PDB file of C-alpha atoms in Angstrom:
ATOM      1  CA  UNK A   1     -62.979-190.712   4.352  1.00  0.00           C
ATOM      2  CA  UNK A   2     -65.019-190.571   7.537  1.00  0.00           C
ATOM      3  CA  UNK A   3     -67.048-193.567   6.407  1.00  0.00           C
ATOM      4  CA  UNK A   4     -63.848-195.594   5.972  1.00  0.00           C
ATOM      5  CA  UNK A   5     -62.751-194.707   9.493  1.00  0.00           C
ATOM      6  CA  UNK A   6     -66.210-195.635  10.810  1.00  0.00           C
ATOM      7  CA  UNK A   7     -66.001-199.003   9.073  1.00  0.00           C
ATOM      8  CA  UNK A   8     -62.541-199.586  10.549  1.00  0.00           C
ATOM      9  CA  UNK A   9     -63.891-198.877  14.039  1.00  0.00           C
ATOM     10  CA  UNK A  10     -66.922-201.125  13.544  1.00  0.00           C
ATOM     11  CA  UNK A  11     -64.772-203.960  12.247  1.00  0.00           C
ATOM     12  CA  UNK A  12     -62.441-203.576  15.219  1.00  0.00           C
ATOM     13  CA  UNK A  13     -65.369-203.822  17.617  1.00  0.00           C
ATOM     14  CA  UNK A  14     -66.797-206.816  15.737  1.00  0.00           C
ATOM     15  CA  UNK A  15     -63.474-208.629  15.825  1.00  0.00           C
ATOM     16  CA  UNK A  16     -63.712-208.932  19.613  1.00  0.00           C
ATOM     17  CA  UNK A  17     -67.023-210.809  19.365  1.00  0.00           C
ATOM     18  CA  UNK A  18     -66.067-213.274  16.634  1.00  0.00           C
ATOM     19  CA  UNK A  19     -65.446-216.880  17.596  1.00  0.00           C
ATOM     20  CA  UNK A  20     -64.881-218.611  14.271  1.00  0.00           C
ATOM     21  CA  UNK A  21     -61.407-218.342  12.693  1.00  0.00           C
ATOM     22  CA  UNK A  22     -62.770-217.759   9.188  1.00  0.00           C
ATOM     23  CA  UNK A  23     -64.933-214.839  10.305  1.00  0.00           C
ATOM     24  CA  UNK A  24     -61.916-213.363  12.089  1.00  0.00           C
ATOM     25  CA  UNK A  25     -59.904-213.755   8.894  1.00  0.00           C
ATOM     26  CA  UNK A  26     -62.643-212.079   6.869  1.00  0.00           C
ATOM     27  CA  UNK A  27     -62.714-209.129   9.278  1.00  0.00           C
ATOM     28  CA  UNK A  28     -58.924-208.832   9.056  1.00  0.00           C
ATOM     29  CA  UNK A  29     -59.164-208.839   5.261  1.00  0.00           C
ATOM     30  CA  UNK A  30     -61.809-206.111   5.325  1.00  0.00           C
ATOM     31  CA  UNK A  31     -59.722-204.057   7.757  1.00  0.00           C
ATOM     32  CA  UNK A  32     -56.762-204.442   5.422  1.00  0.00           C
ATOM     33  CA  UNK A  33     -58.788-203.177   2.480  1.00  0.00           C
ATOM     34  CA  UNK A  34     -60.182-200.210   4.417  1.00  0.00           C
ATOM     35  CA  UNK A  35     -56.829-199.256   5.913  1.00  0.00           C
ATOM     36  CA  UNK A  36     -55.213-199.435   2.455  1.00  0.00           C
ATOM     37  CA  UNK A  37     -57.941-197.208   1.054  1.00  0.00           C
ATOM     38  CA  UNK A  38     -57.488-194.753   3.922  1.00  0.00           C
ATOM     39  CA  UNK A  39     -53.734-194.738   3.376  1.00  0.00           C
ATOM     40  CA  UNK A  40     -54.108-194.179  -0.362  1.00  0.00           C
ATOM     41  CA  UNK A  41     -56.513-191.283   0.149  1.00  0.00           C
ATOM     42  CA  UNK A  42     -54.138-189.564   2.579  1.00  0.00           C
ATOM     43  CA  UNK A  43     -50.930-189.978   0.575  1.00  0.00           C
ATOM     44  CA  UNK A  44     -49.900-188.658  -2.798  1.00  0.00           C
ATOM     45  CA  UNK A  45     -48.585-192.063  -3.837  1.00  0.00           C
ATOM     46  CA  UNK A  46     -50.656-195.247  -4.036  1.00  0.00           C
ATOM     47  CA  UNK A  47     -47.550-197.426  -3.914  1.00  0.00           C
ATOM     48  CA  UNK A  48     -47.421-197.470  -0.104  1.00  0.00           C
ATOM     49  CA  UNK A  49     -51.023-198.599   0.245  1.00  0.00           C
ATOM     50  CA  UNK A  50     -50.552-201.212  -2.482  1.00  0.00           C
ATOM     51  CA  UNK A  51     -47.508-202.689  -0.729  1.00  0.00           C
ATOM     52  CA  UNK A  52     -49.341-202.602   2.620  1.00  0.00           C
ATOM     53  CA  UNK A  53     -52.236-204.512   1.077  1.00  0.00           C
ATOM     54  CA  UNK A  54     -49.981-207.135  -0.529  1.00  0.00           C
ATOM     55  CA  UNK A  55     -48.043-207.725   2.695  1.00  0.00           C
ATOM     56  CA  UNK A  56     -51.215-208.094   4.751  1.00  0.00           C
ATOM     57  CA  UNK A  57     -52.821-210.449   2.229  1.00  0.00           C
ATOM     58  CA  UNK A  58     -49.674-212.607   2.191  1.00  0.00           C
ATOM     59  CA  UNK A  59     -49.817-212.914   5.965  1.00  0.00           C
ATOM     60  CA  UNK A  60     -53.551-213.607   5.806  1.00  0.00           C
ATOM     61  CA  UNK A  61     -52.986-216.487   3.400  1.00  0.00           C
ATOM     62  CA  UNK A  62     -50.577-218.088   5.863  1.00  0.00           C
ATOM     63  CA  UNK A  63     -53.050-217.571   8.730  1.00  0.00           C
ATOM     64  CA  UNK A  64     -55.858-219.033   6.617  1.00  0.00           C
ATOM     65  CA  UNK A  65     -53.765-222.108   5.880  1.00  0.00           C
ATOM     66  CA  UNK A  66     -53.070-222.668   9.583  1.00  0.00           C
ATOM     67  CA  UNK A  67     -56.661-222.064  10.667  1.00  0.00           C
ATOM     68  CA  UNK A  68     -58.207-224.226   7.960  1.00  0.00           C
ATOM     69  CA  UNK A  69     -56.011-227.128   9.042  1.00  0.00           C
ATOM     70  CA  UNK A  70     -56.867-226.636  12.735  1.00  0.00           C
ATOM     71  CA  UNK A  71     -60.596-225.845  12.586  1.00  0.00           C
ATOM     72  CA  UNK A  72     -61.732-227.442   9.350  1.00  0.00           C
ATOM     73  CA  UNK A  73     -65.158-228.788  10.392  1.00  0.00           C
ATOM     74  CA  UNK A  74     -66.283-226.124  12.828  1.00  0.00           C
ATOM     75  CA  UNK A  75     -69.825-224.768  12.324  1.00  0.00           C
ATOM     76  CA  UNK A  76     -70.308-221.121  11.416  1.00  0.00           C
ATOM     77  CA  UNK A  77     -73.149-219.180  13.079  1.00  0.00           C
ATOM     78  CA  UNK A  78     -74.366-215.633  12.428  1.00  0.00           C
ATOM     79  CA  UNK A  79     -75.128-213.446  15.424  1.00  0.00           C
ATOM     80  CA  UNK A  80     -78.284-211.396  14.962  1.00  0.00           C
ATOM     81  CA  UNK A  81     -77.373-209.195  17.938  1.00  0.00           C
ATOM     82  CA  UNK A  82     -74.092-208.250  16.303  1.00  0.00           C
ATOM     83  CA  UNK A  83     -75.767-207.522  12.965  1.00  0.00           C
ATOM     84  CA  UNK A  84     -78.377-205.316  14.644  1.00  0.00           C
ATOM     85  CA  UNK A  85     -75.648-203.514  16.586  1.00  0.00           C
ATOM     86  CA  UNK A  86     -73.762-202.782  13.361  1.00  0.00           C
ATOM     87  CA  UNK A  87     -76.862-201.499  11.584  1.00  0.00           C
ATOM     88  CA  UNK A  88     -77.720-199.315  14.578  1.00  0.00           C
ATOM     89  CA  UNK A  89     -74.200-197.857  14.741  1.00  0.00           C
ATOM     90  CA  UNK A  90     -74.167-197.020  11.021  1.00  0.00           C
ATOM     91  CA  UNK A  91     -77.631-195.456  11.275  1.00  0.00           C
ATOM     92  CA  UNK A  92     -76.643-193.362  14.313  1.00  0.00           C
ATOM     93  CA  UNK A  93     -73.461-192.215  12.623  1.00  0.00           C
ATOM     94  CA  UNK A  94     -75.400-191.196   9.511  1.00  0.00           C
ATOM     95  CA  UNK A  95     -77.889-189.220  11.596  1.00  0.00           C
ATOM     96  CA  UNK A  96     -75.110-187.444  13.490  1.00  0.00           C
ATOM     97  CA  UNK A  97     -73.486-186.463  10.193  1.00  0.00           C
ATOM     98  CA  UNK A  98     -76.762-185.066   8.894  1.00  0.00           C
ATOM     99  CA  UNK A  99     -77.246-182.981  12.032  1.00  0.00           C
ATOM    100  CA  UNK A 100     -73.687-181.671  12.282  1.00  0.00           C
ATOM    101  CA  UNK A 101     -72.855-180.094   8.944  1.00  0.00           C
ATOM    102  CA  UNK A 102     -69.284-178.951   8.533  1.00  0.00           C
ATOM    103  CA  UNK A 103     -68.544-175.384   7.611  1.00  0.00           C
ATOM    104  CA  UNK A 104     -65.941-174.355   5.065  1.00  0.00           C
ATOM    105  CA  UNK A 105     -63.320-173.409   7.675  1.00  0.00           C
ATOM    106  CA  UNK A 106     -63.255-176.916   9.124  1.00  0.00           C
ATOM    107  CA  UNK A 107     -62.804-178.429   5.675  1.00  0.00           C
ATOM    108  CA  UNK A 108     -59.905-176.078   4.958  1.00  0.00           C
ATOM    109  CA  UNK A 109     -58.315-176.968   8.308  1.00  0.00           C
ATOM    110  CA  UNK A 110     -58.620-180.692   7.567  1.00  0.00           C
ATOM    111  CA  UNK A 111     -57.051-180.198   4.115  1.00  0.00           C
ATOM    112  CA  UNK A 112     -54.152-178.287   5.675  1.00  0.00           C
ATOM    113  CA  UNK A 113     -53.635-181.091   8.186  1.00  0.00           C
ATOM    114  CA  UNK A 114     -53.700-183.718   5.405  1.00  0.00           C
ATOM    115  CA  UNK A 115     -51.045-181.820   3.428  1.00  0.00           C
ATOM    116  CA  UNK A 116     -48.833-181.715   6.524  1.00  0.00           C
ATOM    117  CA  UNK A 117     -49.295-185.479   7.041  1.00  0.00           C
ATOM    118  CA  UNK A 118     -48.443-186.112   3.376  1.00  0.00           C
ATOM    119  CA  UNK A 119     -45.197-184.220   3.790  1.00  0.00           C
ATOM    120  CA  UNK A 120     -44.318-186.216   6.913  1.00  0.00           C
ATOM    121  CA  UNK A 121     -45.081-189.526   5.176  1.00  0.00           C
ATOM    122  CA  UNK A 122     -42.999-188.623   2.141  1.00  0.00           C
ATOM    123  CA  UNK A 123     -40.031-187.829   4.389  1.00  0.00           C
ATOM    124  CA  UNK A 124     -39.869-191.564   5.128  1.00  0.00           C
ATOM    125  CA  UNK A 125     -38.475-192.206   1.650  1.00  0.00           C
ATOM    126  CA  UNK A 126     -36.273-189.119   1.335  1.00  0.00           C
ATOM    127  CA  UNK A 127     -32.692-188.722   2.518  1.00  0.00           C
ATOM    128  CA  UNK A 128     -31.440-189.507   5.201  1.00  0.00           C
ATOM    129  CA  UNK A 129     -34.287-191.743   6.427  1.00  0.00           C
ATOM    130  CA  UNK A 130     -34.533-193.419   3.015  1.00  0.00           C
ATOM    131  CA  UNK A 131     -31.318-195.288   3.799  1.00  0.00           C
ATOM    132  CA  UNK A 132     -32.879-196.695   6.971  1.00  0.00           C
ATOM    133  CA  UNK A 133     -35.906-197.872   4.992  1.00  0.00           C
ATOM    134  CA  UNK A 134     -33.638-199.572   2.470  1.00  0.00           C
ATOM    135  CA  UNK A 135     -31.673-201.195   5.299  1.00  0.00           C
ATOM    136  CA  UNK A 136     -34.904-202.524   6.824  1.00  0.00           C
ATOM    137  CA  UNK A 137     -35.974-204.009   3.480  1.00  0.00           C
ATOM    138  CA  UNK A 138     -32.613-205.753   3.041  1.00  0.00           C
ATOM    139  CA  UNK A 139     -32.745-207.046   6.632  1.00  0.00           C
ATOM    140  CA  UNK A 140     -36.243-208.494   6.109  1.00  0.00           C
ATOM    141  CA  UNK A 141     -35.161-210.185   2.874  1.00  0.00           C
ATOM    142  CA  UNK A 142     -32.084-211.628   4.580  1.00  0.00           C
ATOM    143  CA  UNK A 143     -34.222-212.897   7.490  1.00  0.00           C
ATOM    144  CA  UNK A 144     -36.686-214.494   5.062  1.00  0.00           C
ATOM    145  CA  UNK A 145     -33.898-216.408   3.301  1.00  0.00           C
ATOM    146  CA  UNK A 146     -32.413-217.607   6.616  1.00  0.00           C
ATOM    147  CA  UNK A 147     -35.783-218.768   7.991  1.00  0.00           C
ATOM    148  CA  UNK A 148     -36.596-220.661   4.798  1.00  0.00           C
ATOM    149  CA  UNK A 149     -33.201-222.406   4.975  1.00  0.00           C
ATOM    150  CA  UNK A 150     -33.781-223.351   8.628  1.00  0.00           C
ATOM    151  CA  UNK A 151     -37.171-224.815   7.716  1.00  0.00           C
ATOM    152  CA  UNK A 152     -35.573-226.871   4.937  1.00  0.00           C
ATOM    153  CA  UNK A 153     -32.996-228.291   7.337  1.00  0.00           C
ATOM    154  CA  UNK A 154     -35.341-229.148  10.206  1.00  0.00           C
ATOM    155  CA  UNK A 155     -38.392-230.302   8.183  1.00  0.00           C
ATOM    156  CA  UNK A 156     -40.659-228.122  10.307  1.00  0.00           C
ATOM    157  CA  UNK A 157     -44.455-228.048  10.093  1.00  0.00           C
ATOM    158  CA  UNK A 158     -46.040-227.197   6.737  1.00  0.00           C
ATOM    159  CA  UNK A 159     -43.438-229.288   4.924  1.00  0.00           C
ATOM    160  CA  UNK A 160     -44.465-232.523   3.237  1.00  0.00           C
ATOM    161  CA  UNK A 161     -42.315-235.595   3.826  1.00  0.00           C
TER     162      UNK A 161
END
């Protein structure tokens, strides 16, 4: 669990230094995978993390289509400084974890906190907030249908003539 959070932090720091759109897209994809794994480990149900992953990947496909049409012939370079920084951060984190061993009380406290978070997350789909979630889903579906009809009428970008 802690390693997933470390990877999320490292990917967030790396995202600021990326210049190529494809490397940014790859980092976003990796962050999506790690955040879905973190979500699935914290919740009792894997359905939420699965839906989160599918929604993010759908958006990433649209971003990839835009970026590949804009920057199709741009060269891709690896940064050795960034790779060394990542290796150093992972090594330092591993050493800190070896030095600071957790005792049993801390583990029990973390488990208690995770159970409380699971209860709060499950309340999202129970009554009365379940109706709000259903309303949001219907609103997003309705908006999707309207936007696709507007695109058909105006022949916007990404439509072939």
